Coordinates of C-alpha atoms in Angstrom, one line a residue:
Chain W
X1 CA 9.5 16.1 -16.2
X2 CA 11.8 15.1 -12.9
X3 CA 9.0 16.2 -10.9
X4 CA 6.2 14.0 -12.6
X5 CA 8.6 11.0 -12.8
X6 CA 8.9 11.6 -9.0
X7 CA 5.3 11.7 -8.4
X8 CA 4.9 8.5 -10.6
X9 CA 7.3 6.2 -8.3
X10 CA 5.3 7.8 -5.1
X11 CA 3.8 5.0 -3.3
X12 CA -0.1 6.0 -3.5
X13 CA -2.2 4.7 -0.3
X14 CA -6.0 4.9 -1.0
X15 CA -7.6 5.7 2.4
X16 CA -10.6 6.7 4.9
X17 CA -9.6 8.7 7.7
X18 CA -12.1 6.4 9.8
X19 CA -11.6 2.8 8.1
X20 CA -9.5 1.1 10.8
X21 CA -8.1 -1.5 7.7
X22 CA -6.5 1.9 6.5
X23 CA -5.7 2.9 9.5
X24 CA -3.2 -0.5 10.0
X25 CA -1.6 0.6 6.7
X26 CA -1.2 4.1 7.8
X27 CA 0.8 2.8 10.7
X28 CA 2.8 0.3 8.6
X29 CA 4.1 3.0 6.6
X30 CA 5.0 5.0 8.8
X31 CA 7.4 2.1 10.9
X32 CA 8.6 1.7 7.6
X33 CA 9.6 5.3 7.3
X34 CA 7.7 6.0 3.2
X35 CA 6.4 9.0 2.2
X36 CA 3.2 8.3 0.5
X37 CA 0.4 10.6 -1.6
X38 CA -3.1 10.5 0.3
X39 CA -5.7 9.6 -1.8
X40 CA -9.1 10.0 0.3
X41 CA -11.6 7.7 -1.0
X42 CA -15.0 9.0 1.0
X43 CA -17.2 5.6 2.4
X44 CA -19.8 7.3 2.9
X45 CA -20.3 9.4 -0.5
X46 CA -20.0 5.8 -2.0
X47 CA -16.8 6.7 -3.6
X48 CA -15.4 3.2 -3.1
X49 CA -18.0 2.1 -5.9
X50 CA -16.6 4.9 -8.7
X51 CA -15.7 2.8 -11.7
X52 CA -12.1 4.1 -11.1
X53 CA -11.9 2.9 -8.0
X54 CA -13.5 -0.5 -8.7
X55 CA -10.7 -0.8 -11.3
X56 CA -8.0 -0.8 -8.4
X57 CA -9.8 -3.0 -5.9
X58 CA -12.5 -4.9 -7.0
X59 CA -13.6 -5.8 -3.7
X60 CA -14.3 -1.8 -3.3
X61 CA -12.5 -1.7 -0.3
X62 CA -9.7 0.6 1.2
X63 CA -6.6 0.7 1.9
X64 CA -5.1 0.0 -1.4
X65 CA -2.0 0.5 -2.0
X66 CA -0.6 1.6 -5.3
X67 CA 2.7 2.3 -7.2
X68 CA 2.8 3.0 -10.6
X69 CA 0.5 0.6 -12.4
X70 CA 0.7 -1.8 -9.6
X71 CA -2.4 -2.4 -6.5
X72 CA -2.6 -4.3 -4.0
X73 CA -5.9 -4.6 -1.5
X74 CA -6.0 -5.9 1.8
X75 CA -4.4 -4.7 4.9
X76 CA -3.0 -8.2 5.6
X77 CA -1.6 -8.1 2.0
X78 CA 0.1 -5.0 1.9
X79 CA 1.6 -5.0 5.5
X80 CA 3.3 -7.9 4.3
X81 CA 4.5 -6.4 1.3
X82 CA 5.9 -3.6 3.3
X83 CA 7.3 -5.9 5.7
X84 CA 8.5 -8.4 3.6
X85 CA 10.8 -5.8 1.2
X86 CA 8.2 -5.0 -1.7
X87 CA 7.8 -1.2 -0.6
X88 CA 11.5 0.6 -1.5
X89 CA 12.3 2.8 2.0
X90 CA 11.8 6.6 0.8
X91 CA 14.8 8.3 -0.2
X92 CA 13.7 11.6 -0.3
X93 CA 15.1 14.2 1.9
X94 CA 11.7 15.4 3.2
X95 CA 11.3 14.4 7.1
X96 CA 8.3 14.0 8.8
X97 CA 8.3 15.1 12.4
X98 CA 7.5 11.6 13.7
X99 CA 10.9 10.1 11.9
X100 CA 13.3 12.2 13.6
X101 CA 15.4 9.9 15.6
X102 CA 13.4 7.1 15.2
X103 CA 14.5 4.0 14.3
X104 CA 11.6 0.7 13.5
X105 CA 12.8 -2.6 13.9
X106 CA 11.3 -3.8 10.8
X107 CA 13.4 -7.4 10.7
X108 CA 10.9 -8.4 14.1
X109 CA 7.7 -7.1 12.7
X110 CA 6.5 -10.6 11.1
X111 CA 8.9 -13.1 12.9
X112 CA 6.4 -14.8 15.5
X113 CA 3.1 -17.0 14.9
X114 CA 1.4 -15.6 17.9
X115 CA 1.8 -11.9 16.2
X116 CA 0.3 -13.5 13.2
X117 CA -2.7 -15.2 15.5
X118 CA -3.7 -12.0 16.9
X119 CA -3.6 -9.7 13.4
X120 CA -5.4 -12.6 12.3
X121 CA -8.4 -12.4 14.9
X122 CA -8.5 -8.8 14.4
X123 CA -9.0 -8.9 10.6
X124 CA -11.0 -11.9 10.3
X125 CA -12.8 -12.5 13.7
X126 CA -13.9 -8.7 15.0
X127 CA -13.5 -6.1 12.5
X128 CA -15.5 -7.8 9.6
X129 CA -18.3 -7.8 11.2
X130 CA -18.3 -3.8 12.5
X131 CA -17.2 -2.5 8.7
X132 CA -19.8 -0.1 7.4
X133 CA -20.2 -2.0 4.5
X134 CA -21.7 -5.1 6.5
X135 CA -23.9 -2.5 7.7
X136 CA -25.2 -0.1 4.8
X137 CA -25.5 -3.3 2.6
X138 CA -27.6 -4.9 5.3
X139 CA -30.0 -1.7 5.4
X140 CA -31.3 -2.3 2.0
X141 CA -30.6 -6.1 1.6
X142 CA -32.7 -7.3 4.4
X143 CA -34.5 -6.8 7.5
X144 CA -32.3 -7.9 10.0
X145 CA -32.4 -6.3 12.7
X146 CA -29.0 -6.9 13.9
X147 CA -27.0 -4.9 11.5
X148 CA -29.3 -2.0 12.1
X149 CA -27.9 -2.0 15.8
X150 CA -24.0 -2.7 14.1
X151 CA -25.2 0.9 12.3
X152 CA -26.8 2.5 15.1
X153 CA -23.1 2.3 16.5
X154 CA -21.7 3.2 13.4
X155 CA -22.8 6.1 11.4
X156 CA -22.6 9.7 12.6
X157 CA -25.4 11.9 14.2
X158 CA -24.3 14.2 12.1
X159 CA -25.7 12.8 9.2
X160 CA -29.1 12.2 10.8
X161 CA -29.2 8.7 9.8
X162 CA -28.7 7.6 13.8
X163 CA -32.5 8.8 13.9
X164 CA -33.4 6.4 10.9
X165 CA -31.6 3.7 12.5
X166 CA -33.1 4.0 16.1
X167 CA -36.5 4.1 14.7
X168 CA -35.3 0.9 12.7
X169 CA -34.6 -0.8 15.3
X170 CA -37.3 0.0 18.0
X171 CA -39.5 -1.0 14.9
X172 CA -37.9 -4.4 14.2
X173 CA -36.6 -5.5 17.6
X174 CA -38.0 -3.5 20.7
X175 CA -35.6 -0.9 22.6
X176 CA -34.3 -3.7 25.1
X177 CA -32.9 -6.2 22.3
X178 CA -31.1 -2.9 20.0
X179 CA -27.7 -5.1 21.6
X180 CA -24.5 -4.8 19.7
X181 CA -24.3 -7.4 18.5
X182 CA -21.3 -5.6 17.1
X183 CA -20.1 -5.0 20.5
X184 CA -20.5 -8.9 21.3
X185 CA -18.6 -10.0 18.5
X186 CA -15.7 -7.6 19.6
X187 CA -16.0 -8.1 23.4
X188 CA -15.5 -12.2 22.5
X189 CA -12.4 -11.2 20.4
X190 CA -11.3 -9.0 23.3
X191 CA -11.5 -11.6 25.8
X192 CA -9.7 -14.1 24.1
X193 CA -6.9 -11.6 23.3
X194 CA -6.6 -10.1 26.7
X195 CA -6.4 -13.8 27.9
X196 CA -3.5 -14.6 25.1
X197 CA -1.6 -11.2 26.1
X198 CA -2.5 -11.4 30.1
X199 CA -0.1 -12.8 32.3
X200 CA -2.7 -13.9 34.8
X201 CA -4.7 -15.1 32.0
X202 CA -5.3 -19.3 31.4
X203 CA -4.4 -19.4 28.4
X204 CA -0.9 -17.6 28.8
X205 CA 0.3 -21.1 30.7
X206 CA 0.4 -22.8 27.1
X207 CA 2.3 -19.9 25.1
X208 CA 4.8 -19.3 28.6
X209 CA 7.6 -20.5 25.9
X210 CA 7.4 -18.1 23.7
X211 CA 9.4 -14.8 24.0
X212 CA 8.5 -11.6 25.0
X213 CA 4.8 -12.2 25.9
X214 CA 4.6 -9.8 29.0
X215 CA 6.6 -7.4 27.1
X216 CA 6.1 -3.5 25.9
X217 CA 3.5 -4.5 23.2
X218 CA 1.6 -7.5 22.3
X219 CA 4.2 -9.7 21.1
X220 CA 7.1 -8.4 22.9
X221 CA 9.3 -5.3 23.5
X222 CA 9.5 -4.3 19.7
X223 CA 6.2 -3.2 17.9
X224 CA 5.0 -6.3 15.7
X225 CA 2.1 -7.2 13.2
X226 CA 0.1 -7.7 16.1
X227 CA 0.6 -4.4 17.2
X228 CA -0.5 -3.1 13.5
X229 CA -3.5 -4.5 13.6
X230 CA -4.7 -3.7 17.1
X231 CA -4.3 -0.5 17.5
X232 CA -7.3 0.7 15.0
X233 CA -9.3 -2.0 16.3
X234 CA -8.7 -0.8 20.1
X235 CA -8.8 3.0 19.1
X236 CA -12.3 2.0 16.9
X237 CA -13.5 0.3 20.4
X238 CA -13.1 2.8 22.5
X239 CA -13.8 5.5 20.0
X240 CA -16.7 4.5 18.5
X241 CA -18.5 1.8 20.2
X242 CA -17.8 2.9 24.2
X243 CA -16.5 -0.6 25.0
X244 CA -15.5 -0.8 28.5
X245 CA -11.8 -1.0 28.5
X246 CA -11.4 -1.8 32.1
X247 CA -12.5 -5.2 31.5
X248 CA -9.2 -5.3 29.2
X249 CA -6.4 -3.9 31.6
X250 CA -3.8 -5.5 28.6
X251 CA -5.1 -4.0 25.8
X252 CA -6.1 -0.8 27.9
X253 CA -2.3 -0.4 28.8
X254 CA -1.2 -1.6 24.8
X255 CA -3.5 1.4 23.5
X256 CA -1.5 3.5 26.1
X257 CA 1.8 2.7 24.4
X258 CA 0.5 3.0 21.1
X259 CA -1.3 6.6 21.8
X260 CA 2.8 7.5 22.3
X261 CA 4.6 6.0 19.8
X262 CA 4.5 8.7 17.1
X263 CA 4.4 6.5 14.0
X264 CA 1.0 5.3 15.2
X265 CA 0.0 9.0 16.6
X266 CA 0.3 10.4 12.5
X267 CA -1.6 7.6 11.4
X268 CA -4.8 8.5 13.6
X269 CA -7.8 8.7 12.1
X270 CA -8.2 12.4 13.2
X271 CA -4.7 13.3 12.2
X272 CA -6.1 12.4 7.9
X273 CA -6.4 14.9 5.3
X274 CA -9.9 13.7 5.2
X275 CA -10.9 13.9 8.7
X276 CA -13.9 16.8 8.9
X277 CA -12.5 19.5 11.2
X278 CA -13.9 19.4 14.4
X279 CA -16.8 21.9 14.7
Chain Y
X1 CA 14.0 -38.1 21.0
X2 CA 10.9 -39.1 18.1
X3 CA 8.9 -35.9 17.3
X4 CA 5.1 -35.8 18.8
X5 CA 3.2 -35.3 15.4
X6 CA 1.0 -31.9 15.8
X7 CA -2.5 -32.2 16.8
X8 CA -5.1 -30.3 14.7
X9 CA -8.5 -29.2 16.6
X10 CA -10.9 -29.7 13.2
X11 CA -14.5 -29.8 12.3
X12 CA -15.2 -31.9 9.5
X13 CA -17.5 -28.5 8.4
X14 CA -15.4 -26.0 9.1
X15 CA -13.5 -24.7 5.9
X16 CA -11.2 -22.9 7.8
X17 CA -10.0 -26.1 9.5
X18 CA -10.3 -27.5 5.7
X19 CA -7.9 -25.1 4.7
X20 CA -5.1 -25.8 7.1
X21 CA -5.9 -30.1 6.7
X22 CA -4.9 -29.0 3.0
X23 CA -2.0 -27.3 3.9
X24 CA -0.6 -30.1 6.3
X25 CA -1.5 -32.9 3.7
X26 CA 0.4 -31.0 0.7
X27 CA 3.4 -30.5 3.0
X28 CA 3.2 -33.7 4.0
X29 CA 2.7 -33.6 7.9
X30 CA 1.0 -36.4 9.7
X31 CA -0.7 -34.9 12.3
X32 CA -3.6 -36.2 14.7
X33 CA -7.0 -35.2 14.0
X34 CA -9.4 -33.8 17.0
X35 CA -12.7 -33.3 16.3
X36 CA -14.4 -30.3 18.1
X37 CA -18.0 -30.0 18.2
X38 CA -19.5 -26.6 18.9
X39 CA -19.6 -25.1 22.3
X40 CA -17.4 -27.9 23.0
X41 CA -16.5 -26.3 26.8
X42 CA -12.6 -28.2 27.0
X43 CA -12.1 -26.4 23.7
X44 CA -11.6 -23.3 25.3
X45 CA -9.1 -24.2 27.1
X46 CA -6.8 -25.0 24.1
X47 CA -8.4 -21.6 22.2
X48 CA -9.7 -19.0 24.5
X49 CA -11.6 -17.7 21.3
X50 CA -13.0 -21.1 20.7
X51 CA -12.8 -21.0 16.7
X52 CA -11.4 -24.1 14.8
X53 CA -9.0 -25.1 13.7
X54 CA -6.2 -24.8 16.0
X55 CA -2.5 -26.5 15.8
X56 CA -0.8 -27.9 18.9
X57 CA 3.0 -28.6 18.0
X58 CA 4.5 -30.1 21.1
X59 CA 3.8 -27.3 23.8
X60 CA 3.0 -24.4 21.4
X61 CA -0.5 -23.5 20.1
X62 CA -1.5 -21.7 17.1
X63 CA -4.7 -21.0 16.0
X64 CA -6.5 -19.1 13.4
X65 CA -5.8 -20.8 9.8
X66 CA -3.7 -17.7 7.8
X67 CA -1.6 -18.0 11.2
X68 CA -1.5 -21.7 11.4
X69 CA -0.3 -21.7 7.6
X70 CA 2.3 -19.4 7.7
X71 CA 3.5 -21.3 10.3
X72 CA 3.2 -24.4 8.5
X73 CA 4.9 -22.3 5.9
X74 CA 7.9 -21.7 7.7
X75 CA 8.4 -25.2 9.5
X76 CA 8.2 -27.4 6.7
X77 CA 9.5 -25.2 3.6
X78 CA 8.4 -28.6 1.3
X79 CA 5.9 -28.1 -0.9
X80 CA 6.3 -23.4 -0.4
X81 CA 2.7 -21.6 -1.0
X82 CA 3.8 -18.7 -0.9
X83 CA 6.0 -17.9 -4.2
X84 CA 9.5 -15.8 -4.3
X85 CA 8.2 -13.3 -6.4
X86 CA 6.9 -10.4 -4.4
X87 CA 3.9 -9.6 -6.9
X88 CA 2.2 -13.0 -6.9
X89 CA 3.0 -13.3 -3.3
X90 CA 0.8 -10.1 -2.5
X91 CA -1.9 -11.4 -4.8
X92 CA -1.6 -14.8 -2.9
X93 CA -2.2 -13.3 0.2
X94 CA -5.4 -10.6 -0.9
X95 CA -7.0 -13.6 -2.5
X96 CA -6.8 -15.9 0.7
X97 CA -7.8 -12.2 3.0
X98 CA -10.4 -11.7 0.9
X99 CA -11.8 -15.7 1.8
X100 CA -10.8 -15.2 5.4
X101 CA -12.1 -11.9 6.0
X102 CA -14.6 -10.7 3.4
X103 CA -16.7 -13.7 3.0
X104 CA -16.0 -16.7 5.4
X105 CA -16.6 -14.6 8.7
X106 CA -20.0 -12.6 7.4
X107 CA -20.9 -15.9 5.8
X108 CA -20.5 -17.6 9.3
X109 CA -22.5 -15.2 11.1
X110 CA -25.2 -15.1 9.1
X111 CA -25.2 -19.0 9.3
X112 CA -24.9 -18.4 13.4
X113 CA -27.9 -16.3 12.8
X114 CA -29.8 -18.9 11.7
X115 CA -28.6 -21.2 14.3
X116 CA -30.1 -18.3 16.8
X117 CA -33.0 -18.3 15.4
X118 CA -32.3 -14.7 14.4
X119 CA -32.8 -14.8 11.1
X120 CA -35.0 -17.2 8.8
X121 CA -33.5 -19.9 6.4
X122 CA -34.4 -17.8 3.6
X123 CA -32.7 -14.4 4.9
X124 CA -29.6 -16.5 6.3
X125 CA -29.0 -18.1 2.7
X126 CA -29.4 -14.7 0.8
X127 CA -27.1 -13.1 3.2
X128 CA -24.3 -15.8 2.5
X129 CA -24.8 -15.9 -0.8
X130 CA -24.6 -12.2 -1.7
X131 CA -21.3 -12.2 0.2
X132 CA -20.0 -14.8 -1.5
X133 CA -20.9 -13.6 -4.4
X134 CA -18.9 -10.3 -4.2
X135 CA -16.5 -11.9 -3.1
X136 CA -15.9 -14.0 -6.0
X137 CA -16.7 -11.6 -8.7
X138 CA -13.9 -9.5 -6.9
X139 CA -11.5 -12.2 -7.0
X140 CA -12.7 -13.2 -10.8
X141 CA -11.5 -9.6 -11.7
X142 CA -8.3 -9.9 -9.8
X143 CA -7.5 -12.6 -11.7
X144 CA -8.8 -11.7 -15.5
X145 CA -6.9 -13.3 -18.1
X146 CA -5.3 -15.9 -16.2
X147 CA -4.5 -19.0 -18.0
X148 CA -2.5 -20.8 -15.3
X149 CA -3.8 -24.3 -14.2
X150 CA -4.4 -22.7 -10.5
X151 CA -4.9 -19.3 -9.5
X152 CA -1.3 -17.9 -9.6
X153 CA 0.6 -20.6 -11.7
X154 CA 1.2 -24.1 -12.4
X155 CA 1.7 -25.0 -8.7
X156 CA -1.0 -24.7 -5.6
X157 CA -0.5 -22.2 -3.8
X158 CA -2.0 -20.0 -1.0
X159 CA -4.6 -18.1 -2.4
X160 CA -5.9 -22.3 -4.0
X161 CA -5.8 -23.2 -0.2
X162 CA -7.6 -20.6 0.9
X163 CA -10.0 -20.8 -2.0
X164 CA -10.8 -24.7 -2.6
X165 CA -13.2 -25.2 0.6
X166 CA -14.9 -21.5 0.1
X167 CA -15.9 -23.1 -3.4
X168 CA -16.3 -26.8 -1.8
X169 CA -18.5 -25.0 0.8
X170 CA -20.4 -22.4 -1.8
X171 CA -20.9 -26.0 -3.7
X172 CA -22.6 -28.1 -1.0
X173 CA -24.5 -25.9 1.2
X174 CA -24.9 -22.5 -0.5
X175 CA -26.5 -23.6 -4.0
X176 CA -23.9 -21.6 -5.4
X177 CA -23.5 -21.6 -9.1
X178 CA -20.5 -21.5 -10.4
X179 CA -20.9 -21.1 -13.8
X180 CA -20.7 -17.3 -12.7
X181 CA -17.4 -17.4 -12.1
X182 CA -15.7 -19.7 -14.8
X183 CA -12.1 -19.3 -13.4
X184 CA -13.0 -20.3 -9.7
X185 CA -15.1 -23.2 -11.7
X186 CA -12.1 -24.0 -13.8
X187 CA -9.6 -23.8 -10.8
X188 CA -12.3 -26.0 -8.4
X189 CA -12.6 -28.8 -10.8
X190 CA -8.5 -29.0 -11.0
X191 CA -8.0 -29.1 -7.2
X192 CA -10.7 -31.9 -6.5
X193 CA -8.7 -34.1 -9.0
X194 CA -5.6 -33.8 -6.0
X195 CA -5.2 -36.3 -3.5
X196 CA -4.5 -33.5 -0.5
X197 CA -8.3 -31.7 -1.4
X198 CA -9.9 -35.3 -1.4
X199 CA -9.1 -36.8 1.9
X200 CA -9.5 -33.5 3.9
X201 CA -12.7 -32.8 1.8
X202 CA -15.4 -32.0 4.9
X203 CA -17.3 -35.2 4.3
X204 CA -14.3 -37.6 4.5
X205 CA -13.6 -36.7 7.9
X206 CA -13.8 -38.9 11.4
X207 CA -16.2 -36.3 12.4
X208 CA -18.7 -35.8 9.6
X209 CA -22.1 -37.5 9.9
X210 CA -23.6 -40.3 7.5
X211 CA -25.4 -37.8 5.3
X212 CA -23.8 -34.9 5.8
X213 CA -25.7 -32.4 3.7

C-alpha cells in the first residue's frame, strides 16, 4: 500500500529519447533535482496517437508531464511549472549520480527577458518546423516537396524510409533543390542567436545593459531557461542535421559547457531508456 | 525625468504583434507604434531575426511576443494574465505554446511558401488550415466543460491573448469555420465585444491597407 501510494505521487514525464521538447524537460528536472518514472511514448510506432495518450495531451505531443490525475503539455508549460514551484523537490533518499554535490540555482532560472527571447525562438521559430510530425503529416497530406527534404534529414536509415524519401524528392524537386529547408530555418535562428549571445555581434550593442551576457551560458554565469531550451536544439543540429557549428563559435562553446554539466549529460537523448542500443 | 513610452515594431497582419498590442492596451501602456513591412533591411538592426513584433523600452529590446508579454507581465503587474493558481497558470501557458508554437509558425511557413512560389494557393491554404485545425480541436479538449466567460475564468487572461488574433486570423484569411469549435466561437465573440481586441484588431492599424482582405 506505501509503495503504490509512492508510485502515485511520482511525478510521471512522458518522453522520446530523440524529441528535443522532451529533451528540455529532461534537463529541467534534473536542475531541479526530481526523480521521475520514464514513460517512453515511441513517435515513430505512432504511439502518441493511442487513445490513452490522446487523453493526456490532446495535441499528441511529448513531453507531458503528469502527477496523479494532473497533465500538463508543452515544454514551455512545464519548465515553468517546475521553475515556478508547481513540481514538489523529491524527498526521496535515492541519489542519482549527477546530484551528488550539485547544487542548481533554480531562483535565476526564469529571472531575465532575454532568457525568455531566446527559449522563445527556439520553441516557436526553429524547432517547429524540424518536428517529425511536420514531416510524417506532410508525406501523406500533400506534395510538397519541402517537408520531404525536412524528412530526408529526419528519419533513420535504419528504417529504410531515407530511400523512400530521396526518391521523393529527386521525383518532386531535382537532386540540386533537395535543400533543407529545415536547415535554413535553423541556420536563420542560429544567426540571430549567435549575434544576441556574441560579444562582437551587432546586435549585442543594444542589450550591453543587461547582466551577464558574455557569461558561462547564454544568459549569464548560472544556467537559465535559455540554456533549457538550447541545448536539444544545438545537440539536434549538430546531431542530426550536420549543421556547421563553426559558423556559431557561441553556441559551439555553450554546447561545450552543456556536454559537462551533468544534469544536462543524464538528460541526453542517448542516455533514455528508450534509446535503441547502439549496434 | 518623464518616461520614453516603449516603441513596438508591429505589422498590422501579424498576430503575433496583435497579441502583444492586446497585452499593452489591457495593461494600459501607451506606447508608439512602428510599422515594419517585410524584409524591411533597418529592421534587422533592431531584431537580428527580423520577426515582429519587437518592444524597445528605453535602451532594452525584447522581441518575440510570449517574451515581450511576460515582460509586460512583470513591469506593469495591472491588469495580471497570468493567474496565482499554479494549475490554471500552466494551462495558460500550454494554450498560448500551443498558438505560438504548434500552429502560428507552420501556419506562417506555409503562407511563406506561397509567397515563394513554393507551394500553390490551394496546397498553402490546406496546409494552414489542417494545422489550425489540430490545433484547435486540441485546445477544445483541454478545455471541455468550461463554462467560464473566457478560457480560464471570468477575467482575460494569457492563453485569450494568445488565442483572440489565431481565431481573428483563422476568421479573415483562413475560411475557418468556427462552428467546429464552439468554445473558441463562444470565447471569440466575447473578446471582440472589448475595447483592447478592437483597436489593435489587424485592420485598425496605421499600417493596414484600404481593403485589407
Amino acid at each position: 500500500m506505501a509503495e503504490a501510494e509512492a508510485t502515485a505521487g511520482r511525478l510521471r514525464l512522458y518522453s522520446y529519447w530523440r524529441s528535443s521538447s522532451s529533451h528540455r524537460v529532461r534537463i529541467a528536472l534534473n536542475l531541479k533535482g526530481v526523480e521521475y518514472e520514464y514513460k517512453a511514448v515511441n513517435l515513430l510506432k505512432g504511439e502518441q496517437s493511442d487513445p490513452e495518450f490522446v487523453k493526456l495531451n490532446p495535441m499528441k505531443f511529448v513531453p507531458a508531464l503528469g502527477h496523479g490525475n494532473e497533465v500538463i503539455g508543452d515544454s514551455y508549460a512545464i519548465a515553468l511549472a517546475i521553475f515556478g514551484g508547481q513540481v514538489p523537490r523529491a524527498s526521496s533518499s535515492a541519489s542519482r549520480p549527477f546530484k551528488e554535490g550539485f547544487e542548481s540555482p533554480v531562483g535565476w532560472i526564469l529571472s531575465s527577458a532575454q532568457t525568455h527571447r531566446i527559449a522563445s525562438i527556439v520553441a516557436s521559430g526553429i524547432q517547429p518546423l524540424h518536428n517529425i510530425t511536420v514531416l510524417v503529416s506532410r508525406l501523406y497530406l500533400t506534395s510538397w516537396h519541402m517537408s520531404s527534404a525536412i524528412c530526408l534529414l529526419h528519419i533513420d536509415s535504419v528504417l529504410g524510409q531515407l530511400v523512400f524519401c530521396k526518391r521523393f524528392i529527386d521525383q518532386k524537386v531535382g537532386a540540386g533543390e533537395s535543400v533543407t529547408w529545415t536547415q535554413q530555418q535553423i541556420e536563420r535562428g542560429f544567426t540571430a542567436i549567435n549575434v544576441l549571445t556574441n560579444p562582437n555581434g551587432l546586435a549585442i550593442e543594444n542589450l550591453i545593459q543587461l547582466k551577464g551576457c558574455a557569461g558561462k551560458y547564454a544568459t549569464g554565469d548560472e544556467v537559465q531557461l535559455a540554456d533549457i531550451f538550447l541545448a536539444p536544439q544545438i545537440y539536434a543540429a549538430i546531431e542530426r542535421t550536420k549543421i556547421d557549428m563553426s559558423n556559431y563559435p557561441t553556441l559551439a562553446r555553450l554546447h561545450s559547457e552543456y556536454m559537462a554539466h551533468p544534469a544536462f549529460q543524464a538528460a541526453l537523448p542517448d542516455k533514455q531508456p528508450d534509446a535503441p542500443s547502439s549496434s | 525625468m518623464a518616461a520614453v513610452k516603449p516603441i513596438l515594431y508591429s505589422a498590422w497582419i501579424s498576430s503575433c504583434s496583435f497579441r502583444v498590442r492586446i497585452a499593452l492596451n489591457l495593461k494600459g501602456v501607451d506606447y508608439e507604434y512602428r510599422a515594419v513591412t517585410w524584409n524591411d533591411p533597418d529592421y534587422e538592426k533592431i531584431n537580428p531575426i527580423k520577426y515582429v513584433p519587437a518592444l524597445v523600452d528605453g535602451d532594452f529590446v525584447v522581441s518575440d511576443s510570449l517574451a515581450i508579454i511576460l515582460y509586460l507581465e512583470e513591469k506593469y503587474p495591472q491588469h495580471p494574465l497570468l493567474p496565482q493558481d499554479l494549475k490554471k497558470k500552466a494551462i495558460n501557458m500550454q494554450i498560448a505554446n500551443i498558438v505560438c508554437s504548434s500552429i502560428q509558425p507552420l501556419q506562417c511557413y506555409a503562407v511563406i511558401g506561397l509567397l515563394d512560389g513554393k507551394l500553390s494557393s490551394d496546397e498553402s491554404l490546406q496546409i494552414v488550415r489542417s494545422y489550425i485545425d489540430k490545433g484547435f480541436r486540441a485546445i477544445e479538449k483541454l478545455l471541455e466543460g468550461c463554462d467560464s466567460k473566457y478560457a480560464t475564468g471570468d477575467e482575460i487572461q494569457l492563453a485569450d491573448v494568445f488565442l483572440a488574433p489565431q481565431i481573428h486570423a483563422g476568421v479573415t484569411r483562413f475560411q475557418i469555420d468556427m462552428s467546429n469549435y464552439p468554445l473558441l466561437q463562444r470565447f471569440y465573440k466575447s473578446y471582440m465585444e472589448l475595447p483592447a481586441f478592437q483597436v489593435t484588431a489587424p485592420e485598425k492599424q496605421p499600417d493596414a491597407p484600404a481593403s485589407p482582405y
